[in-house]
Coordinates of C-alpha atoms and ligand atoms in Angstrom, one line a residue:
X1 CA -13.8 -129.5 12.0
X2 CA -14.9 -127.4 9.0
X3 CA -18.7 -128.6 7.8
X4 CA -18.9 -128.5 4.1
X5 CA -21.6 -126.5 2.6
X6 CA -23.6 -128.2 -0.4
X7 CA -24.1 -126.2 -3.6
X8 CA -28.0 -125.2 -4.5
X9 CA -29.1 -123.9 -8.1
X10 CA -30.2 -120.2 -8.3
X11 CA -33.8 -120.2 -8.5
X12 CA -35.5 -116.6 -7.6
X13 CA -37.6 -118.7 -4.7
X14 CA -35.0 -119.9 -3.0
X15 CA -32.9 -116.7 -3.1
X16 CA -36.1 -114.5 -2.1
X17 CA -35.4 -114.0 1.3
X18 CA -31.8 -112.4 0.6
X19 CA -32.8 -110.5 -2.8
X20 CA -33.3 -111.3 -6.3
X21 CA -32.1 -112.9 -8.9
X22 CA -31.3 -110.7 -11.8
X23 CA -32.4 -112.5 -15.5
X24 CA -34.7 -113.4 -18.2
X25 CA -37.8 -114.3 -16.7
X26 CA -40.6 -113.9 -19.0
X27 CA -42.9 -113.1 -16.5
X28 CA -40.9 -109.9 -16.5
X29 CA -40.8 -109.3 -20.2
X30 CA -42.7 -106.7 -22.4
X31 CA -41.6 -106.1 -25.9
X32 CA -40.9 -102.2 -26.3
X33 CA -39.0 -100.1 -29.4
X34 CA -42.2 -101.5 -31.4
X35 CA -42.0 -105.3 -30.9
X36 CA -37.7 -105.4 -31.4
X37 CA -36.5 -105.6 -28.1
X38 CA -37.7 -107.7 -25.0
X39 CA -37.6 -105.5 -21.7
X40 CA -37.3 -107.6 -18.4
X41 CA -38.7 -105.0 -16.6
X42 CA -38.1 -104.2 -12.8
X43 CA -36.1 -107.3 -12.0
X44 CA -34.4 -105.7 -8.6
X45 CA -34.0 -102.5 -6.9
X46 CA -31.4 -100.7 -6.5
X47 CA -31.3 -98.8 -2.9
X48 CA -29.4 -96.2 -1.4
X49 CA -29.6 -94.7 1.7
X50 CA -28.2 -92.4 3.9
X51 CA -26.5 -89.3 3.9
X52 CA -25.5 -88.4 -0.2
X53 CA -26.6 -91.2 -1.3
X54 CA -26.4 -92.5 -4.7
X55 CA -26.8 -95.5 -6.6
X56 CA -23.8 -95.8 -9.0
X57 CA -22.6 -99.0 -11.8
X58 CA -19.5 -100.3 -11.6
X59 CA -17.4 -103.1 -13.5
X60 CA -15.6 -105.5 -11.1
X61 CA -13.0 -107.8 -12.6
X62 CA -13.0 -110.7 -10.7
X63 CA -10.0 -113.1 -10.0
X64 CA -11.3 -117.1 -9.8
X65 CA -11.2 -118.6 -6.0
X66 CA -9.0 -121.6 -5.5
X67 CA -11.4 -124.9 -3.9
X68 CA -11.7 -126.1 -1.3
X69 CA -12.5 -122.7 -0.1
X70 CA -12.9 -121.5 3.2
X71 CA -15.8 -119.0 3.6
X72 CA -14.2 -118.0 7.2
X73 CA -15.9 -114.1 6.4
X74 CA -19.4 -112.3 5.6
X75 CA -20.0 -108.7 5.1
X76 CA -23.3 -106.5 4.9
X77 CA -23.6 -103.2 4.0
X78 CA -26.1 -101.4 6.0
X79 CA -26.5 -98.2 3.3
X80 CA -27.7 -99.8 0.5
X81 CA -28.3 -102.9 -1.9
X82 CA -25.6 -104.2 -4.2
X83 CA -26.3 -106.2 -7.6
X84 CA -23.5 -108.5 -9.3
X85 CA -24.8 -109.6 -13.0
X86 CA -21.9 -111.4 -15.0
X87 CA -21.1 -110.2 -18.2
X88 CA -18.5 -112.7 -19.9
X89 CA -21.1 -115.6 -19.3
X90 CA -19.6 -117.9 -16.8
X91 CA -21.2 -119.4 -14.1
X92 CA -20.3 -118.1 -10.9
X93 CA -21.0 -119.2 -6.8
X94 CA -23.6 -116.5 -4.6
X95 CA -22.8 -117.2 -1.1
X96 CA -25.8 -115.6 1.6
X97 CA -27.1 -116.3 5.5
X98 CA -29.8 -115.4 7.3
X99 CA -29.2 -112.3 10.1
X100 CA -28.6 -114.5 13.8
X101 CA -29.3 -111.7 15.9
X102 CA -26.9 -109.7 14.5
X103 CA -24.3 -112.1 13.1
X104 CA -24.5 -114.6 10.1
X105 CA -26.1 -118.0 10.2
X106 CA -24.7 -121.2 8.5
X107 CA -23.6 -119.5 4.8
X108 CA -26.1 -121.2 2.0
X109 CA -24.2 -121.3 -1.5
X110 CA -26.0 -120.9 -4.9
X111 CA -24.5 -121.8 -8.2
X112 CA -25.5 -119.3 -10.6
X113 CA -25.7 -119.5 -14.0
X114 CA -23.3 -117.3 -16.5
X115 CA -26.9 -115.5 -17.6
X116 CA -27.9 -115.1 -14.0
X117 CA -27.2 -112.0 -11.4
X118 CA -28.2 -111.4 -8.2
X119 CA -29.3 -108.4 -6.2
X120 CA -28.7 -108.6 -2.5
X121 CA -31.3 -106.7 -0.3
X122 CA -29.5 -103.9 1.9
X123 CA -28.0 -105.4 5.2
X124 CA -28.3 -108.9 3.6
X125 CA -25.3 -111.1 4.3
X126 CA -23.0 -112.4 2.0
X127 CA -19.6 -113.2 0.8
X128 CA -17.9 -110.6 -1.7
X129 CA -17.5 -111.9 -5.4
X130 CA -16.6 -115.6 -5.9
X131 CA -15.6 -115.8 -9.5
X132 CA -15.0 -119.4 -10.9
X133 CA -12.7 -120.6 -13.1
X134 CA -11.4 -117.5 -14.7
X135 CA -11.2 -114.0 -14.4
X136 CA -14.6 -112.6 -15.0
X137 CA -16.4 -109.0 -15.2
X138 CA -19.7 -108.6 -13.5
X139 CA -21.8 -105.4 -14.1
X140 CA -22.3 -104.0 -10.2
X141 CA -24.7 -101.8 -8.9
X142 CA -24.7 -100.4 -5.4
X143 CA -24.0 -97.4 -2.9
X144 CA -22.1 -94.4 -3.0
X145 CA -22.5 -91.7 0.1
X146 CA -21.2 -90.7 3.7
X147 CA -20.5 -93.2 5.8
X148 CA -18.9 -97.0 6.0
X149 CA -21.7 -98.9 3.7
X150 CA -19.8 -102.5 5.0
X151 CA -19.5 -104.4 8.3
X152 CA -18.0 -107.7 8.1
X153 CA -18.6 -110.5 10.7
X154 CA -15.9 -113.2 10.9
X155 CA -16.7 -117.1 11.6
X156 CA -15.1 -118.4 14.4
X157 CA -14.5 -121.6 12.5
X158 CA -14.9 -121.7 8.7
X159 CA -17.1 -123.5 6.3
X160 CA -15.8 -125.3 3.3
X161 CA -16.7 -125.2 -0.1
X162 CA -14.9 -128.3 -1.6
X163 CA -15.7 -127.5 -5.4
X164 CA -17.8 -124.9 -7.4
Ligands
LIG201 N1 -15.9 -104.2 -1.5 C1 -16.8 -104.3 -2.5 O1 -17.2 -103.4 -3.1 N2 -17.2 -105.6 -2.8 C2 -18.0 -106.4 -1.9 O2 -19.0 -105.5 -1.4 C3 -18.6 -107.6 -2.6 O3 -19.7 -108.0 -2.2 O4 -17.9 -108.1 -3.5
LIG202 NI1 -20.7 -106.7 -0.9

């Protein structure tokens, strides 16, 4: 029997041990360009490691997921860390779990905010993009270099998510 995974808000405690969360925390802020623009400085950091490693910024244009949804999947990706920050405003479901010797523990889902990205950590577990409700772009920055920067680990029997 599926278990059903409750839906948490974003908050950069609760996410702290898979990464951060990516926003306008005015702790972070410093006014630069004389006084007319806020900087949120140092939110994340972006890693890359590895042979030729870089840390590149891509668009992905996400299709919604249908609910219920069966999170039967995780990756990781053991070269570097990957942030997703949505740009068309809409929230959007951050799906983690805690390393299990190896494997993924039970999945913990966030709902996050249209104005709120995440970065996750290298090697942290997650599920890849869950857009909701429409197609959505999300700035993404992660890992480009030699060799395969994803392992996936597959559930032996899913978890549901009934609604975003
Ligand atoms: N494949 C890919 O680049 N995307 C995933 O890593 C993801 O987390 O969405
Ligand atoms: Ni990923």
């Amino acid at each position: 029997m599926a278990e059903i995974l409750k839906i948490q808000p974003l908050t950069r405690d609760a996410f702290a041990p898979f990464g951060e969360v990516i926003e306008t925390d005015p702790s972070a802020m410093r006014y630069i360009n004389g006084g007319t623009t806020e900087r949120y400085h140092a939110l994340a950091e972006a890693e890359a490691t590895g042979e030729d490693a870089r840390v590149i910024i891509n668009i992905f244009r996400g299709s919604p997921r249908t609910f219920p949804y069966a999170v039967d999947m995780m990756e990781r990706h053991p070269f570097g860390s990957q942030s997703f920050s949505p740009i068309d405003n809409r929230p959007w479901l951050v799906v983690v779990a805690e390393d299990e010797g190896g494997r993924p523990g039970r999945p913990k889902v966030f709902r996050a905010g249209g104005r709120q990205g995440v970065n996750y950590r290298r090697n942290v577990w997650h599920h890849p993009l869950m857009t909701v409700g429409a197609v959505s772009d999300f700035l993404v920055v992660d890992r480009l270099g030699k060799g395969v920067n994803l392992v996936e680990y597959s559930y032996e029997t899913p978890f549901v998510i009934e609604a975003p």
